[in-house]
PDB file of C-alpha atoms in Angstrom:
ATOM      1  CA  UNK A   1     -28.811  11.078   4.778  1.00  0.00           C
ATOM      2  CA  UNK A   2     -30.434  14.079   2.626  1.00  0.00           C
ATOM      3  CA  UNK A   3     -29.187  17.368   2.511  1.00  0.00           C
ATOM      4  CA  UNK A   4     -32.210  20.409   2.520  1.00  0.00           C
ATOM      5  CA  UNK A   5     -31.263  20.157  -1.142  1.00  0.00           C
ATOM      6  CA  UNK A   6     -32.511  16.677  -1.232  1.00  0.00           C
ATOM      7  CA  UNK A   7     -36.190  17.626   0.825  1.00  0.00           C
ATOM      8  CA  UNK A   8     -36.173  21.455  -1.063  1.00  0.00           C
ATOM      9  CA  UNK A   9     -36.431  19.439  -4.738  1.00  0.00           C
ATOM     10  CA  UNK A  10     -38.324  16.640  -3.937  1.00  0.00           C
ATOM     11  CA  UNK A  11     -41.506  19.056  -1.531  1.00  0.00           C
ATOM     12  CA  UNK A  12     -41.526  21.512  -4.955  1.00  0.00           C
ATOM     13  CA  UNK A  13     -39.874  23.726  -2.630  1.00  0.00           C
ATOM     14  CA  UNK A  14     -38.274  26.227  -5.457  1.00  0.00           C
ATOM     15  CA  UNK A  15     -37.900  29.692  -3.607  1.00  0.00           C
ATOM     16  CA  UNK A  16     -35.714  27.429  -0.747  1.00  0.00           C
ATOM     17  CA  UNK A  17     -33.603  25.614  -2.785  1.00  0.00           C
ATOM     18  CA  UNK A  18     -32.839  29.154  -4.723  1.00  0.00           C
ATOM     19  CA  UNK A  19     -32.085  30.392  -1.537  1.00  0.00           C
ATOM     20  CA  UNK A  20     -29.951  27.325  -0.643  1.00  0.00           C
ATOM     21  CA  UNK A  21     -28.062  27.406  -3.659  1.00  0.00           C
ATOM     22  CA  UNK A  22     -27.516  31.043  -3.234  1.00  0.00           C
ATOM     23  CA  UNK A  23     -26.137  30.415   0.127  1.00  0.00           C
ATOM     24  CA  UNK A  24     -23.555  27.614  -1.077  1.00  0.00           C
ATOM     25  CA  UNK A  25     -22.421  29.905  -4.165  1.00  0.00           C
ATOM     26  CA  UNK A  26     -21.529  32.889  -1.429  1.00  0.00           C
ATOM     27  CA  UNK A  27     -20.288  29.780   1.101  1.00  0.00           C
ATOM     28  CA  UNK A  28     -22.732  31.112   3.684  1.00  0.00           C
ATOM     29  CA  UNK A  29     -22.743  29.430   6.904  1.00  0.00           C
ATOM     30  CA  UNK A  30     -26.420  28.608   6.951  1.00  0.00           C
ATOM     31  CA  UNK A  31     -26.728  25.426   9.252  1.00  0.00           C
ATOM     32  CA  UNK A  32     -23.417  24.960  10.984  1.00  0.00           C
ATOM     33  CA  UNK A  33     -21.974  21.355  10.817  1.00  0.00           C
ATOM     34  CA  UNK A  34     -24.406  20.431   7.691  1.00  0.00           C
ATOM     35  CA  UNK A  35     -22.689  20.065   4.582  1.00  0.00           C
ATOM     36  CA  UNK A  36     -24.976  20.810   1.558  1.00  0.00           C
ATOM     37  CA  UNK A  37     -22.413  20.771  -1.185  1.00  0.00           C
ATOM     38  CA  UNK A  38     -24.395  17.510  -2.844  1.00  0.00           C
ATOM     39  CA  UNK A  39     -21.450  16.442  -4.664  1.00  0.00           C
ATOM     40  CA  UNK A  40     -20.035  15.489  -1.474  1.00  0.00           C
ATOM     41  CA  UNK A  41     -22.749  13.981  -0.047  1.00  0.00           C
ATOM     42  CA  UNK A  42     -22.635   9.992   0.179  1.00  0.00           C
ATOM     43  CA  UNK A  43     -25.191   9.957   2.480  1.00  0.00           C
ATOM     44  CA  UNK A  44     -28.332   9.992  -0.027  1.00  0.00           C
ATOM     45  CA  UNK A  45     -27.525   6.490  -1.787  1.00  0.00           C
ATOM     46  CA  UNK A  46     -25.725   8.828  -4.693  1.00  0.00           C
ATOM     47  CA  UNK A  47     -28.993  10.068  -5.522  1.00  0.00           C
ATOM     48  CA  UNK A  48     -29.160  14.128  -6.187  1.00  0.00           C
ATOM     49  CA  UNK A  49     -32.023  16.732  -5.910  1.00  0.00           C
ATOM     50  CA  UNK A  50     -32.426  16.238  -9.357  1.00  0.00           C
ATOM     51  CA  UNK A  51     -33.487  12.439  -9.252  1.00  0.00           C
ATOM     52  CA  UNK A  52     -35.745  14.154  -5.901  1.00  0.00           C
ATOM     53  CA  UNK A  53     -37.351  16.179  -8.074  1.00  0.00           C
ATOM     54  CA  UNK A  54     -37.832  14.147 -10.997  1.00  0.00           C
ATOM     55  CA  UNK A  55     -39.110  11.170  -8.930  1.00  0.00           C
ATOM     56  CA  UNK A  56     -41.715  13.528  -7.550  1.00  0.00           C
ATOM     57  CA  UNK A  57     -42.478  14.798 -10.569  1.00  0.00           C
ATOM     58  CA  UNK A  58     -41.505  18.988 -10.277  1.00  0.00           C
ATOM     59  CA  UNK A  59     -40.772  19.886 -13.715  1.00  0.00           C
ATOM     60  CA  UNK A  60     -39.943  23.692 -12.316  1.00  0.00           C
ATOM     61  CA  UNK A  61     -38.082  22.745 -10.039  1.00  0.00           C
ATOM     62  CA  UNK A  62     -35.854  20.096 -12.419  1.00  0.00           C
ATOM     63  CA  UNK A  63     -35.376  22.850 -14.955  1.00  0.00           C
ATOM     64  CA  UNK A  64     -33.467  25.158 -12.641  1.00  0.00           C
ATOM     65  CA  UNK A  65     -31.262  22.336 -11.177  1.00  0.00           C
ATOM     66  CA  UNK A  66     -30.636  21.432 -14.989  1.00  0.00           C
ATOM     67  CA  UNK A  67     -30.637  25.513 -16.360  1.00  0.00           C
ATOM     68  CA  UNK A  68     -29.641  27.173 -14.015  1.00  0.00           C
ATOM     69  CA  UNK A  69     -26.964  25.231 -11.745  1.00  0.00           C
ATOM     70  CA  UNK A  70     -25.909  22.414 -14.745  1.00  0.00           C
ATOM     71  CA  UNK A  71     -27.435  19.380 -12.773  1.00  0.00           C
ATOM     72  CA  UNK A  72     -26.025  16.770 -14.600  1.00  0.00           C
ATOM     73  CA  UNK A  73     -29.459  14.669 -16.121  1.00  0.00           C
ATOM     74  CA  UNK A  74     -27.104  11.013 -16.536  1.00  0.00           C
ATOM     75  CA  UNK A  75     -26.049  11.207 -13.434  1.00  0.00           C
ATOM     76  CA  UNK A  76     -27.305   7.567 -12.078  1.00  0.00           C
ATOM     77  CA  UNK A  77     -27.041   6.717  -7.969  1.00  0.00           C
ATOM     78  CA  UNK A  78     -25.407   3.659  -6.529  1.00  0.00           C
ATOM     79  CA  UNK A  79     -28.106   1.310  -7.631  1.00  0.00           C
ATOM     80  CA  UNK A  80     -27.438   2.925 -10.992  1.00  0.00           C
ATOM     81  CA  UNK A  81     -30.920   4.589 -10.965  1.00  0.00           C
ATOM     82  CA  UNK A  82     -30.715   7.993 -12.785  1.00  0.00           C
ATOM     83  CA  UNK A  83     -33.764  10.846 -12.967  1.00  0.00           C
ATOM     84  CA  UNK A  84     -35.160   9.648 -15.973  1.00  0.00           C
ATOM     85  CA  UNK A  85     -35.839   6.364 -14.453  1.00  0.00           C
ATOM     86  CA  UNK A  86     -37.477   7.686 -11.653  1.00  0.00           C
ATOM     87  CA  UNK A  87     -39.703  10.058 -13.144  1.00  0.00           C
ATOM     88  CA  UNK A  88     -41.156   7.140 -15.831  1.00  0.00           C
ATOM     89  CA  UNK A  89     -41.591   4.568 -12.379  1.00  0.00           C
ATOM     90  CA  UNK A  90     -43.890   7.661 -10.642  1.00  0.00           C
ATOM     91  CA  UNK A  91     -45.350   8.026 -14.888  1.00  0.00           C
ATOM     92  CA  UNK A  92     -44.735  11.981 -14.747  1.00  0.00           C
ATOM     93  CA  UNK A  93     -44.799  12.418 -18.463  1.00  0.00           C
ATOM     94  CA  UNK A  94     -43.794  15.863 -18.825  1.00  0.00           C
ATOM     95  CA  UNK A  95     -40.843  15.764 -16.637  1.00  0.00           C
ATOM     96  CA  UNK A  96     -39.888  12.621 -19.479  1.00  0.00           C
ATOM     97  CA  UNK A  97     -40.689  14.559 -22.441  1.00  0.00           C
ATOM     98  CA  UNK A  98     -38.562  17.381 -21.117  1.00  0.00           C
ATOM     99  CA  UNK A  99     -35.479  15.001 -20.686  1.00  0.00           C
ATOM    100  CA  UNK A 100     -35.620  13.669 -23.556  1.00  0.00           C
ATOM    101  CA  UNK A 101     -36.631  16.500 -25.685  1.00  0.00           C
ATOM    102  CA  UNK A 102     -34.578  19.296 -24.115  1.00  0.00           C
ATOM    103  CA  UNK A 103     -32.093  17.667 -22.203  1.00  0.00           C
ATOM    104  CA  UNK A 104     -31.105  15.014 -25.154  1.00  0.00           C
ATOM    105  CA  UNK A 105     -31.494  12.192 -22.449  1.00  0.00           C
ATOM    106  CA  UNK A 106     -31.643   9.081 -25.034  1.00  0.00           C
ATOM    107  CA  UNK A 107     -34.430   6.694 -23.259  1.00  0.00           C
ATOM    108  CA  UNK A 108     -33.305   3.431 -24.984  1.00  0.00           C
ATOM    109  CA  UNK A 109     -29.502   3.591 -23.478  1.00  0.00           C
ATOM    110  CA  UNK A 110     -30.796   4.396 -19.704  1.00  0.00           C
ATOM    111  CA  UNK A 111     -30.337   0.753 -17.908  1.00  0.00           C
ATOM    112  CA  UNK A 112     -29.807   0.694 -14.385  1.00  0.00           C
ATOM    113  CA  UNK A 113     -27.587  -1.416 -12.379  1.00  0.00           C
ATOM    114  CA  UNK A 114     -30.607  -3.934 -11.810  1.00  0.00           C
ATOM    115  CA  UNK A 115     -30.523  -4.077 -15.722  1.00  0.00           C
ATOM    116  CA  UNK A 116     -34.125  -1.832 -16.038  1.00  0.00           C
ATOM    117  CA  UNK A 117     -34.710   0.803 -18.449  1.00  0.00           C
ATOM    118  CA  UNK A 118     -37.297   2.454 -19.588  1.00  0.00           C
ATOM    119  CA  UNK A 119     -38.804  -0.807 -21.381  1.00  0.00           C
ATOM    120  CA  UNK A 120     -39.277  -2.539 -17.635  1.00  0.00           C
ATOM    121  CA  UNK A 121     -41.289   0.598 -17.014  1.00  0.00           C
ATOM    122  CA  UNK A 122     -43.420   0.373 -20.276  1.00  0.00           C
ATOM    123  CA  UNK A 123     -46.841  -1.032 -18.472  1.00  0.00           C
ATOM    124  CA  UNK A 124     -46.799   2.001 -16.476  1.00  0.00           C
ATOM    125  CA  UNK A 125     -46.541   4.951 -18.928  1.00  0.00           C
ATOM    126  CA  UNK A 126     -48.280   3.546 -21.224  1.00  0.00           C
ATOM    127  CA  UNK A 127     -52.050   4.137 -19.826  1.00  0.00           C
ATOM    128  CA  UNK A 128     -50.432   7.550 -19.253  1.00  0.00           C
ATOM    129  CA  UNK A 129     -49.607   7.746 -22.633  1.00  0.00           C
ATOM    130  CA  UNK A 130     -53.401   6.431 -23.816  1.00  0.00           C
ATOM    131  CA  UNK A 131     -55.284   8.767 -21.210  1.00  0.00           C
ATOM    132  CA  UNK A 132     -53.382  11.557 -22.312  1.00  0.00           C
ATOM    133  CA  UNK A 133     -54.059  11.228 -26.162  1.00  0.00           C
ATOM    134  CA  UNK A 134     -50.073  11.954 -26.759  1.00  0.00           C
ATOM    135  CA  UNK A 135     -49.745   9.066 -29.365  1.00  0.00           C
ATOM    136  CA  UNK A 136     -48.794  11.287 -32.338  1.00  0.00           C
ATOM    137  CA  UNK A 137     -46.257  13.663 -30.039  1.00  0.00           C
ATOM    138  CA  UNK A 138     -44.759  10.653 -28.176  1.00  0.00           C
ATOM    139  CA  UNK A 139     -44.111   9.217 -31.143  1.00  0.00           C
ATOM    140  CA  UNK A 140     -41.302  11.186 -32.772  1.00  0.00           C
ATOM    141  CA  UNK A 141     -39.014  11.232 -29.619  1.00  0.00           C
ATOM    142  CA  UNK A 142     -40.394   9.770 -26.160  1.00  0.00           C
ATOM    143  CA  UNK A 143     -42.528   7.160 -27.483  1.00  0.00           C
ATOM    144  CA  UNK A 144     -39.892   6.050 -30.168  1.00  0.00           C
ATOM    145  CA  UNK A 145     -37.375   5.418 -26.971  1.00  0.00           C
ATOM    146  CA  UNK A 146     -39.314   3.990 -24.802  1.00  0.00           C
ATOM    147  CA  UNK A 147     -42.269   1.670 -25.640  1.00  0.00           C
ATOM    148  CA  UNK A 148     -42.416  -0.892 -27.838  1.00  0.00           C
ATOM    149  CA  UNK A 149     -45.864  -0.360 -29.090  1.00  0.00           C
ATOM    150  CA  UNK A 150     -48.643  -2.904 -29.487  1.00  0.00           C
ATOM    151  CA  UNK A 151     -51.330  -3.551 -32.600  1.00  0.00           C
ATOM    152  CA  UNK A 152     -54.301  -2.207 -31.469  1.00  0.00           C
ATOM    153  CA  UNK A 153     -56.945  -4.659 -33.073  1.00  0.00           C
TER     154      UNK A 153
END
């Protein structure tokens, strides 16, 4: 039920989904009877390239959907599920720092239908977190969202 869109975001696949894109803006006729407008796609279980490329963890690739073409970074599919959710389940840190940091996605208010958030995800990015020695970054905006963080004795 993907559109290229879908398989161009989530493969890292940046020149093609330019080219895509480019070929919806001019309403080029690029596979007949395919529709790639993603909006009006239900066939991907709501989800966009965006939560494709954030689940995968292709920061590039994110950053034009969200700079370039206004992908909307709440937007959450039919389970409720939204980007930021995926990228902290597959622990791609930088694709959550840049969410939260640049794209003013507010980690703490992200609960999915399921009732999951970030917190449900916390024994995941939080070896990340260790193994990456981002304790003192994390902690002014990511960290302060997300984790609830233990005394280390």
């Amino acid at each position: 039920g993907c559109t290229a869109l879908h398989w161009a975001a989530g493969s890292n696949q940046l020149s093609v989904l330019k080219y895509l894109l480019t070929s919806i803006e001019n309403e080029i006729a690029i596979f007949p009877n395919v529709n790639l407008k993603v909006a009006e796609n239900k066939l991907a279980a709501g989800r966009t390239p965006l939560h494709y490329a954030c689940r995968n963890g292709h920061l590039e690739v994110a950053k034009y959907l969200i700079q370039v073409h206004s992908a909307h970074v709440h937007v959450k599919d039919h389970k409720g599920v939204t980007p930021f959710q995926l990228a902290i389940w597959q622990n791609h840190l930088n694709m959550c720092r840049f969410l939260v940091e640049e794209c003013n996605v507010v980690a703490s208010l992200d609960v999915n239908s399921f009732g999951c958030g970030p917190l449900s995800y916390k024994r995941l990015l939080l070896p990340l977190c260790v193994t990456c020695h981002l304790w003192i970054h994390l902690s002014s905006r990511l960290y302060r969202h997300v984790l609830f963080v233990p005394r280390l004795e």
